[in-house]
Coordinates of C-alpha atoms in Angstrom, one line a residue:
M1 CA 23.5 -27.1 -18.5
S2 CA 22.4 -24.5 -15.9
S3 CA 21.8 -25.5 -12.4
M4 CA 19.7 -24.1 -9.6
N5 CA 22.9 -22.7 -8.1
D6 CA 23.4 -20.7 -11.3
L7 CA 19.9 -19.4 -10.9
R8 CA 20.6 -18.4 -7.3
A9 CA 23.7 -16.6 -8.3
L10 CA 21.6 -14.5 -10.7
A11 CA 19.1 -13.8 -8.0
L12 CA 21.9 -12.6 -5.6
E13 CA 23.2 -10.3 -8.3
L14 CA 19.7 -9.0 -8.8
N15 CA 19.3 -8.5 -5.1
D16 CA 22.4 -6.3 -5.1
L17 CA 21.1 -4.2 -8.0
H18 CA 17.8 -3.7 -6.2
A19 CA 19.6 -2.6 -3.0
Q20 CA 21.6 0.0 -4.9
Y21 CA 18.4 1.3 -6.7
S22 CA 16.5 1.4 -3.4
R23 CA 19.2 3.3 -1.6
L24 CA 19.1 6.0 -4.3
G25 CA 15.3 6.0 -4.1
W26 CA 15.5 6.6 -0.4
T27 CA 17.8 9.5 -0.9
Q28 CA 15.5 11.1 -3.5
Y29 CA 12.4 10.7 -1.4
T30 CA 14.0 12.0 1.9
T31 CA 16.0 14.9 0.4
G32 CA 14.7 15.6 -3.0
Y33 CA 18.1 14.9 -4.6
D34 CA 18.6 12.5 -7.5
F35 CA 22.0 11.0 -7.4
G36 CA 21.4 8.6 -10.3
V37 CA 18.1 6.7 -9.9
M38 CA 17.8 6.2 -13.6
D39 CA 21.4 5.0 -14.0
A40 CA 20.7 2.4 -11.3
Y41 CA 17.5 1.4 -13.1
K42 CA 19.3 1.0 -16.4
K43 CA 21.6 -1.5 -14.7
F44 CA 18.4 -3.5 -14.0
I45 CA 17.5 -3.3 -17.7
R46 CA 20.9 -4.4 -18.8
F47 CA 21.0 -7.3 -16.3
F48 CA 17.6 -8.6 -17.6
E49 CA 18.5 -8.0 -21.3
N50 CA 21.7 -10.1 -20.9
E51 CA 21.3 -13.1 -23.1
K52 CA 23.6 -15.3 -21.0
N53 CA 21.5 -14.6 -17.9
Y54 CA 18.3 -15.3 -19.8
N55 CA 19.5 -18.5 -21.2
T56 CA 20.3 -19.7 -17.7
V57 CA 16.7 -19.2 -16.8
L58 CA 15.4 -20.8 -20.1
E59 CA 17.5 -23.9 -19.7
L60 CA 16.0 -24.5 -16.3
K61 CA 12.5 -23.7 -17.5
E62 CA 12.9 -26.4 -20.2
K63 CA 13.5 -29.1 -17.6
E64 CA 11.1 -27.8 -15.0
T65 CA 9.1 -31.0 -15.1
T66 CA 12.1 -32.7 -13.5
L67 CA 12.4 -30.1 -10.7
S68 CA 10.8 -30.1 -7.3
F69 CA 7.7 -28.0 -6.6
E70 CA 9.8 -25.3 -4.8
D71 CA 12.4 -25.2 -7.6
R72 CA 9.7 -24.9 -10.3
R73 CA 8.3 -21.9 -8.4
R74 CA 11.8 -20.4 -8.3
V75 CA 12.2 -20.8 -12.0
E76 CA 8.7 -19.4 -12.6
I77 CA 9.5 -16.3 -10.5
M78 CA 12.8 -15.6 -12.3
F79 CA 11.3 -16.3 -15.8
N80 CA 8.5 -13.8 -15.2
Q81 CA 11.1 -11.1 -14.4
F82 CA 13.3 -11.8 -17.4
E83 CA 10.8 -12.6 -20.1
P84 CA 9.5 -9.0 -20.7
Y85 CA 13.0 -7.9 -21.7
H86 CA 13.3 -10.5 -24.4
L87 CA 10.0 -10.1 -26.2
S88 CA 11.2 -7.2 -28.4
K89 CA 13.6 -4.3 -28.4
E90 CA 10.5 -2.0 -28.3
C91 CA 9.4 -3.5 -25.0
S92 CA 12.7 -2.9 -23.3
E93 CA 12.9 0.7 -24.6
M94 CA 9.3 1.3 -23.5
A95 CA 9.9 0.0 -20.0
E96 CA 12.9 2.4 -19.7
A97 CA 10.9 5.3 -21.0
I98 CA 8.2 4.6 -18.5
E99 CA 10.6 4.5 -15.6
A100 CA 12.3 7.8 -16.7
Q101 CA 8.9 9.5 -16.8
V102 CA 8.0 8.1 -13.3
N103 CA 11.3 9.4 -12.0
E104 CA 10.6 12.9 -13.3
L105 CA 7.1 12.9 -11.9
S106 CA 8.4 11.6 -8.5
K107 CA 10.6 14.6 -8.2
I108 CA 7.5 16.9 -8.6
L109 CA 5.6 14.9 -6.1
N110 CA 8.3 14.8 -3.5
T111 CA 9.1 18.5 -3.5
F112 CA 5.6 20.0 -4.2
R113 CA 4.0 21.9 -1.3
F114 CA 0.3 22.8 -1.2
K115 CA -0.9 26.3 -0.3
L116 CA -4.0 27.3 1.7
D117 CA -5.0 31.0 2.1
G118 CA -1.8 32.0 0.3
K119 CA 0.5 30.2 2.7
E120 CA 2.5 27.0 2.3
I121 CA 1.0 24.1 4.2
T122 CA 2.3 20.5 4.8
S123 CA 0.3 17.3 4.4
V124 CA 0.4 16.9 8.2
E125 CA -1.2 20.3 8.7
I126 CA -3.9 19.5 6.1
S127 CA -4.6 16.3 8.0
N128 CA -4.9 18.3 11.3
I129 CA -7.4 20.6 9.7
L130 CA -9.5 17.7 8.3
T131 CA -9.4 16.1 11.7
Q132 CA -10.0 19.0 14.0
E133 CA -11.5 22.0 12.2
E134 CA -15.1 22.6 13.3
D135 CA -15.9 24.7 10.2
S136 CA -16.9 22.4 7.4
A137 CA -16.1 25.1 4.8
K138 CA -12.5 25.3 6.0
R139 CA -12.2 21.5 6.0
K140 CA -13.5 21.5 2.4
A141 CA -10.9 24.1 1.4
A142 CA -8.1 22.0 2.9
F143 CA -9.4 18.9 1.2
Y144 CA -9.5 20.5 -2.2
C145 CA -6.1 22.3 -1.9
R146 CA -4.5 18.8 -2.4
G147 CA -5.8 19.1 -5.9
Q148 CA -3.2 21.7 -6.6
I149 CA -0.7 19.0 -7.6
D150 CA -3.0 17.6 -10.4
Q151 CA -2.1 20.2 -13.0
P152 CA 1.7 20.2 -12.3
L153 CA 1.6 16.4 -12.7
V154 CA -0.2 16.7 -16.0
D155 CA 2.2 19.4 -17.2
G156 CA 5.1 17.3 -16.1
G157 CA 4.0 14.3 -18.2
F158 CA 1.4 12.3 -16.4
L159 CA -0.7 12.0 -19.6
N160 CA 2.3 10.7 -21.4
L161 CA 2.9 8.2 -18.6
I162 CA -0.6 6.8 -19.1
K163 CA -0.1 6.6 -22.8
L164 CA 3.3 4.8 -22.5
R165 CA 1.8 2.3 -20.1
K166 CA -1.1 1.6 -22.4
E167 CA 1.3 1.1 -25.4
Y168 CA 3.6 -1.1 -23.3
A169 CA 0.6 -3.4 -22.4
K170 CA -0.2 -3.8 -26.1
L171 CA 3.5 -4.6 -26.9
R172 CA 3.3 -7.3 -24.2
G173 CA 0.2 -8.8 -25.9
E174 CA -2.2 -8.0 -23.0
K175 CA -5.7 -6.7 -23.2
D176 CA -4.8 -3.6 -21.3
F177 CA -2.3 -2.3 -18.7
V178 CA -4.6 -3.4 -15.8
E179 CA -4.5 -7.0 -16.9
L180 CA -0.8 -6.8 -17.4
K181 CA -0.1 -5.6 -13.9
L182 CA -2.5 -8.1 -12.3
K183 CA -0.9 -10.9 -14.3
E184 CA 2.5 -9.9 -13.0
D185 CA 1.1 -10.2 -9.5
G186 CA -0.4 -13.6 -10.2
L187 CA -3.9 -12.2 -10.3
D188 CA -6.5 -11.5 -12.9
S189 CA -9.5 -9.1 -13.1
S190 CA -12.0 -11.8 -12.1
V191 CA -10.9 -11.3 -8.5
F192 CA -13.0 -8.0 -8.6
N193 CA -16.1 -9.8 -9.8
G194 CA -19.1 -9.0 -7.6
W195 CA -17.5 -6.2 -5.7
K196 CA -19.7 -3.5 -7.1
K197 CA -22.9 -5.6 -6.4
Q198 CA -21.8 -6.3 -2.9
L199 CA -21.3 -2.6 -2.3
Q200 CA -24.6 -1.6 -3.8
D201 CA -26.5 -4.3 -1.9
L202 CA -25.2 -2.9 1.3
L203 CA -25.5 0.8 0.4
P204 CA -29.0 1.4 1.9
E205 CA -27.9 0.1 5.2
I206 CA -24.6 1.9 5.0
K207 CA -26.3 5.2 4.2
Q208 CA -28.8 4.8 7.0
K209 CA -26.2 4.2 9.6
R210 CA -23.9 7.0 8.2
S211 CA -26.9 9.3 8.4
A212 CA -27.2 8.6 12.1
Y213 CA -23.5 9.5 12.5
A214 CA -24.0 12.7 10.5
K215 CA -26.9 13.8 12.8
K216 CA -24.8 13.1 15.9
Y217 CA -21.4 14.4 14.8
N218 CA -21.8 16.6 11.6
N219 CA -24.7 18.9 12.3
G220 CA -27.0 16.6 10.4
S221 CA -25.2 17.3 7.1
K222 CA -24.3 14.4 4.8
I223 CA -20.8 13.1 5.5
M224 CA -18.6 14.2 2.6
P225 CA -15.0 13.2 1.9
W226 CA -13.7 16.3 3.8
D227 CA -15.8 15.3 6.8
E228 CA -14.6 11.7 7.2
Q229 CA -11.5 12.4 9.4
Y230 CA -13.5 15.0 11.4
V231 CA -16.3 12.5 12.2
S232 CA -13.7 9.8 13.1
S233 CA -12.1 12.3 15.5
K234 CA -15.5 13.0 17.1
I235 CA -16.3 9.3 17.5
A236 CA -12.8 8.8 19.0
P237 CA -11.4 12.1 20.3
L238 CA -8.4 10.3 21.7
L239 CA -7.1 9.9 18.1
N240 CA -6.1 13.6 18.4
Q241 CA -4.8 13.5 21.8
Q242 CA -1.6 15.5 22.1
I243 CA 1.3 13.2 22.9
D244 CA 5.0 13.4 22.9
L245 CA 6.3 11.6 19.9
S246 CA 10.0 12.0 20.7
D247 CA 9.9 8.6 22.3
Y248 CA 8.0 6.9 19.3
Y249 CA 10.7 4.3 18.8
E250 CA 10.6 3.0 22.4
N251 CA 6.8 2.7 22.2
I252 CA 6.9 0.9 18.9
R253 CA 9.7 -1.4 20.2
D254 CA 7.8 -2.2 23.4
F255 CA 4.7 -3.1 21.4
F256 CA 6.5 -5.5 19.1
K257 CA 8.1 -7.2 22.1
I258 CA 4.6 -8.3 23.1
F259 CA 4.8 -10.5 20.0
D260 CA 8.3 -11.7 20.9
I261 CA 9.8 -9.5 18.2
N262 CA 12.7 -7.4 19.2
I263 CA 13.2 -4.6 16.6
D264 CA 16.4 -3.5 18.4
E265 CA 18.0 -6.5 16.7
Y266 CA 16.9 -5.2 13.3
N267 CA 18.6 -2.5 11.2
I268 CA 15.6 -0.3 10.7
T269 CA 16.2 3.4 9.9
Y270 CA 13.4 5.9 10.7
D271 CA 13.1 9.3 9.1
V272 CA 9.7 10.5 10.5
F273 CA 9.6 14.3 10.9
P274 CA 8.6 16.7 8.1
R275 CA 11.1 19.0 6.3
K276 CA 11.4 20.7 2.9
N277 CA 11.9 18.6 -0.2
K278 CA 11.1 15.4 1.7
S279 CA 8.2 13.2 0.4
E280 CA 5.1 13.9 2.5
W281 CA 3.8 10.3 2.3
G282 CA 4.7 7.3 4.4
Y283 CA 6.8 4.5 3.0
N284 CA 8.9 1.5 3.8
F285 CA 12.0 1.0 1.7
P286 CA 12.9 -2.8 2.0
I287 CA 16.5 -2.2 0.9
E288 CA 17.7 -5.8 1.6
T289 CA 15.8 -8.6 3.3
C290 CA 16.9 -9.1 6.9
K291 CA 19.7 -6.5 6.4
D292 CA 18.4 -3.0 5.8
S293 CA 14.9 -1.6 6.1
R294 CA 14.1 2.1 6.1
I295 CA 10.9 4.0 7.1
L296 CA 9.8 7.4 5.9
A297 CA 6.9 9.2 7.6
N298 CA 5.8 12.7 8.5
I299 CA 4.4 12.9 12.0
K300 CA 3.5 15.5 14.6
N301 CA 2.5 15.1 18.2
R302 CA -0.9 13.4 17.8
Y303 CA -1.8 9.9 18.7
F304 CA -3.2 9.0 15.3
N305 CA 0.4 9.2 13.9
Y306 CA 1.1 5.8 15.4
G307 CA -1.1 4.3 12.7
V308 CA 1.5 5.0 10.0
L309 CA 4.4 4.2 12.3
L310 CA 2.9 0.8 13.1
H311 CA 2.0 0.1 9.5
E312 CA 5.5 0.9 8.1
T313 CA 7.2 -0.9 11.0
G314 CA 5.0 -3.9 10.1
H315 CA 6.6 -3.8 6.7
A316 CA 10.1 -3.7 8.2
V317 CA 9.3 -6.5 10.7
H318 CA 7.9 -8.6 7.8
S319 CA 11.2 -8.2 5.9
Y320 CA 13.2 -9.4 9.0
L321 CA 10.9 -12.3 9.6
N322 CA 11.5 -13.6 6.0
D323 CA 14.3 -16.0 5.4
P324 CA 17.2 -14.2 3.5
E325 CA 18.3 -17.5 2.1
K326 CA 15.1 -17.8 0.2
V327 CA 16.2 -15.0 -2.1
I328 CA 14.2 -16.0 -5.1
L329 CA 11.0 -17.0 -3.3
N330 CA 11.2 -13.6 -1.5
F331 CA 10.8 -12.0 -5.0
G332 CA 7.5 -13.8 -5.3
I333 CA 5.8 -12.5 -2.2
N334 CA 2.6 -10.8 -3.3
G335 CA 1.9 -7.1 -2.4
I336 CA -1.4 -8.1 -0.9
V337 CA 0.5 -10.2 1.7
T338 CA 2.9 -7.4 2.5
E339 CA 0.2 -4.8 2.8
G340 CA -2.0 -7.2 4.8
I341 CA 0.7 -7.8 7.4
A342 CA 1.5 -4.1 7.6
N343 CA -2.2 -3.2 7.9
L344 CA -2.6 -5.9 10.6
F345 CA 0.0 -4.2 12.8
G346 CA -1.2 -0.7 11.9
H347 CA -4.7 -1.5 13.2
F348 CA -3.3 -2.3 16.6
M349 CA -3.4 1.5 17.2
Y350 CA -7.1 0.8 18.1
D351 CA -6.3 -2.1 20.4
E352 CA -5.7 -2.0 24.1
I353 CA -2.4 -3.9 23.9
F354 CA -1.0 -0.8 22.2
F355 CA -3.0 2.2 23.5
N356 CA -2.9 1.2 27.2
K357 CA 0.4 2.9 27.5
F358 CA -1.1 6.2 26.4
F359 CA -4.6 6.1 27.9
N360 CA -4.3 4.0 31.0
D361 CA -6.1 6.7 33.0
Q362 CA -8.9 6.7 30.4
K363 CA -8.9 2.9 29.8
E364 CA -12.7 2.3 29.6
E365 CA -13.2 5.4 27.6
A366 CA -10.5 4.4 25.1
I367 CA -11.9 0.9 24.7
Q368 CA -15.4 2.3 23.9
Q369 CA -14.1 5.1 21.6
F370 CA -12.0 2.8 19.5
K371 CA -14.7 0.1 19.4
N372 CA -17.1 2.7 18.0
L373 CA -14.5 3.9 15.6
K374 CA -14.0 0.4 14.2
E375 CA -17.7 0.1 13.6
Y376 CA -17.7 3.4 11.7
N377 CA -14.7 2.3 9.7
N378 CA -16.5 -0.9 8.7
L379 CA -19.2 1.3 7.2
K380 CA -16.8 2.9 4.8
A381 CA -14.5 0.0 4.1
L382 CA -16.1 -0.8 0.8
F383 CA -15.7 2.8 -0.3
A384 CA -12.1 1.9 -1.2
I385 CA -13.6 0.3 -4.3
T386 CA -14.0 3.8 -5.8
S387 CA -10.3 4.5 -5.7
I388 CA -9.4 1.0 -6.9
L389 CA -11.6 1.2 -9.9
F390 CA -10.5 4.8 -10.7
D391 CA -6.9 3.6 -10.7
Q392 CA -7.8 0.9 -13.2
E393 CA -10.1 3.0 -15.4
L394 CA -7.4 5.4 -16.2
Y395 CA -6.0 2.7 -18.4
R396 CA -9.3 1.6 -20.0
N397 CA -10.6 5.0 -21.1
P398 CA -9.2 7.8 -23.4
V399 CA -7.2 10.2 -21.2
N400 CA -6.1 13.4 -23.1
S401 CA -6.6 16.1 -20.5
L402 CA -6.9 16.7 -16.8
D403 CA -10.7 17.1 -17.4
D404 CA -10.7 13.5 -18.8
I405 CA -9.2 12.3 -15.5
Y406 CA -11.8 14.1 -13.5
S407 CA -14.6 12.7 -15.8
I408 CA -13.4 9.1 -15.2
Y409 CA -13.5 9.6 -11.5
W410 CA -17.1 11.0 -11.5
K411 CA -18.3 8.3 -13.9
I412 CA -17.2 5.7 -11.4
H413 CA -18.7 7.6 -8.5
K414 CA -22.1 7.8 -10.3
D415 CA -22.0 4.2 -11.4
L416 CA -21.3 2.9 -7.8
F417 CA -23.4 5.3 -5.8
D418 CA -26.0 6.5 -8.3
E419 CA -25.1 10.1 -7.2
E420 CA -24.4 13.1 -9.4
P421 CA -20.9 14.8 -9.1
Y422 CA -20.7 17.3 -6.3
S423 CA -17.8 19.1 -7.9
D424 CA -16.1 19.5 -11.3
I425 CA -12.8 18.2 -9.9
F426 CA -11.5 15.6 -7.4
P427 CA -8.0 15.6 -5.9
W428 CA -6.2 12.5 -7.1
G429 CA -2.6 13.3 -7.9
F430 CA -1.5 13.8 -4.3
R431 CA -2.0 10.0 -4.0
I432 CA 1.4 9.0 -5.3
H433 CA 0.4 5.5 -6.2
H434 CA -1.2 6.6 -9.4
T435 CA 2.2 7.8 -10.6
T436 CA 4.7 5.4 -9.0
H437 CA 2.7 2.2 -8.2
P438 CA -0.2 1.9 -10.7
I439 CA -2.8 -0.9 -10.2
Y440 CA -1.7 -1.3 -6.6
L441 CA -4.5 0.2 -4.4
H442 CA -6.4 -3.0 -4.3
N443 CA -3.5 -4.5 -2.3
Y444 CA -4.5 -2.4 0.8
F445 CA -8.1 -3.3 0.6
M446 CA -7.4 -7.0 -0.1
G447 CA -4.8 -6.9 2.6
D448 CA -7.5 -5.8 5.1
V449 CA -9.7 -8.7 3.9
T450 CA -6.7 -11.0 4.4
C451 CA -6.2 -9.6 7.9
E452 CA -9.8 -10.4 8.8
M453 CA -9.4 -13.9 7.4
L454 CA -6.2 -14.5 9.4
S455 CA -7.8 -13.2 12.6
K456 CA -10.8 -15.4 12.1
V457 CA -8.9 -18.6 11.3
F458 CA -6.4 -18.0 14.2
S459 CA -9.3 -17.4 16.6
E460 CA -11.0 -20.6 15.5
K461 CA -7.8 -22.6 16.0
H462 CA -7.2 -21.2 19.5
G463 CA -10.6 -21.6 21.1
G464 CA -12.1 -18.3 20.1
K465 CA -9.4 -16.2 21.6
D466 CA -8.2 -13.3 19.5
I467 CA -4.7 -12.1 18.5
A468 CA -4.3 -9.8 21.6
D469 CA -4.9 -12.8 23.9
N470 CA -2.2 -14.8 22.2
P471 CA 0.4 -12.4 20.6
V472 CA 3.3 -14.8 20.7
K473 CA 1.3 -17.7 19.4
F474 CA 0.0 -15.4 16.7
K475 CA 3.5 -14.4 15.7
N476 CA 4.4 -18.1 15.4
Y477 CA 1.2 -18.8 13.4
L478 CA 2.0 -15.9 11.1
L479 CA 5.4 -17.2 10.5
K480 CA 4.3 -20.8 9.8
E481 CA 1.1 -20.2 7.8
V482 CA 1.8 -16.9 6.0
I483 CA 5.4 -15.6 6.0
N484 CA 7.3 -18.8 5.4
P485 CA 5.2 -20.1 2.5
S486 CA 4.2 -16.8 1.0
G487 CA 6.7 -16.7 -1.8
L488 CA 6.0 -20.3 -2.7
Y489 CA 2.4 -19.7 -3.7
K490 CA 0.5 -17.2 -5.7
Y491 CA -1.8 -15.1 -3.6
N492 CA -5.1 -16.9 -4.3
E493 CA -3.4 -20.2 -3.6
L494 CA -2.0 -19.0 -0.3
F495 CA -5.4 -17.5 0.8
E496 CA -7.2 -20.8 0.0
R497 CA -4.4 -22.8 1.7
I498 CA -4.9 -20.8 5.0
S499 CA -8.7 -20.3 4.9
G500 CA -9.8 -23.4 3.1
D501 CA -11.9 -21.1 1.0
Q502 CA -11.5 -18.9 -2.1
F503 CA -10.9 -15.1 -1.6
S504 CA -14.1 -13.4 -0.6
L505 CA -15.2 -10.0 0.8
K506 CA -17.3 -11.9 3.3
Y507 CA -14.4 -11.7 5.8
I508 CA -14.6 -7.9 5.9
L509 CA -18.4 -7.6 5.4

């Protein structure tokens, strides 16, 4: 009979396969070269299809009533990874076909460059225009130029990818691909119940307050998507302060030391400056827990770039704060937890314990600017629901053309905001999650809700003091209450265990 040691041996082998796959992914995303990503993925498939490996898991599942709570959770995590490859041959073949299509589309995404006024332009330069350009028409042009990737993605097989994912969900016996992905993450669609109503209940107040911002910072014009970054920069001009980012590592290191976290002790690789054929997004590649973490970003000398650096370093720190011996439980950590922790550290860009190094001579001004910016950001927090629902509705509606994709977006927009479309198109493809990480965008928003919950609970337990007043205590609290048990519980269970309450948007509202 199989033992828990046998299960751990499988997990260690799986961990090695993941490390090989991740290293090749890192190379593809940083250089544009594919040195065998699909070959590495096929090794995953063969490992999961192996009958001997699966029987090891099944034998332990059959006697799970005799196991401890922790071991039952370990068996559950491993079973959930193996089961899809033993439902049918068609399921395995479909999973492989999906990954092959994702890999081809990733190459397009990583090497594509937008053009504006006939000249190639990077995502960093687009962001600078959206942030600083006084001419709204030029901001609008920069915003829409990101839609140039939409057609190449469709031509490269995005519609086929949607079709494959829908067929795969049916083969798995699920209602749709959304339910399948949520189920794999220990969630179900009921978690989104009430979100639309809560947004619409708040819309009159949100619109009224945003109108005041528009009058003050946007010449009285309604704040459109291409105005959001510009208005933010007007509220907090220090976001765009020119700074020397050559010493970014020292500044990040000094910040984490405040929490008694020394990233010098961690093997974190940074690749943060733009170049040809490198992905223009920001990522953390968690190659191996507590051994190897890599950060891809694209930055230029503006203060707001520290947001992505803090976020991605938050991912890396989370990896190193996990226990590498809990190899199976680490597989079970929910994406909402990982994004929540990363968002938590990313938001410190607006806090004095981070920005005082840069704006010490403008301290009071910085405090007020970032306070105002947080208030503005709260007004648009619920707007994330649009992207989350769009990500889902791609798999719940017929999608046979690029126009169908645009129609789905505008249908959601009208349903949520009772507004007619202001364009025939909407840039979506540049957001790589739709291709590589479908049904994932909710993790960021729910991660923010989790951050607010953690801050509130921590403050209540420490006499009303916030995280910045007790950074070391907060690190210890994070370890004890979140990181150590996070693989042991499904997300909703963990949230309720910490807060004493079910997941609710009330923490962010």
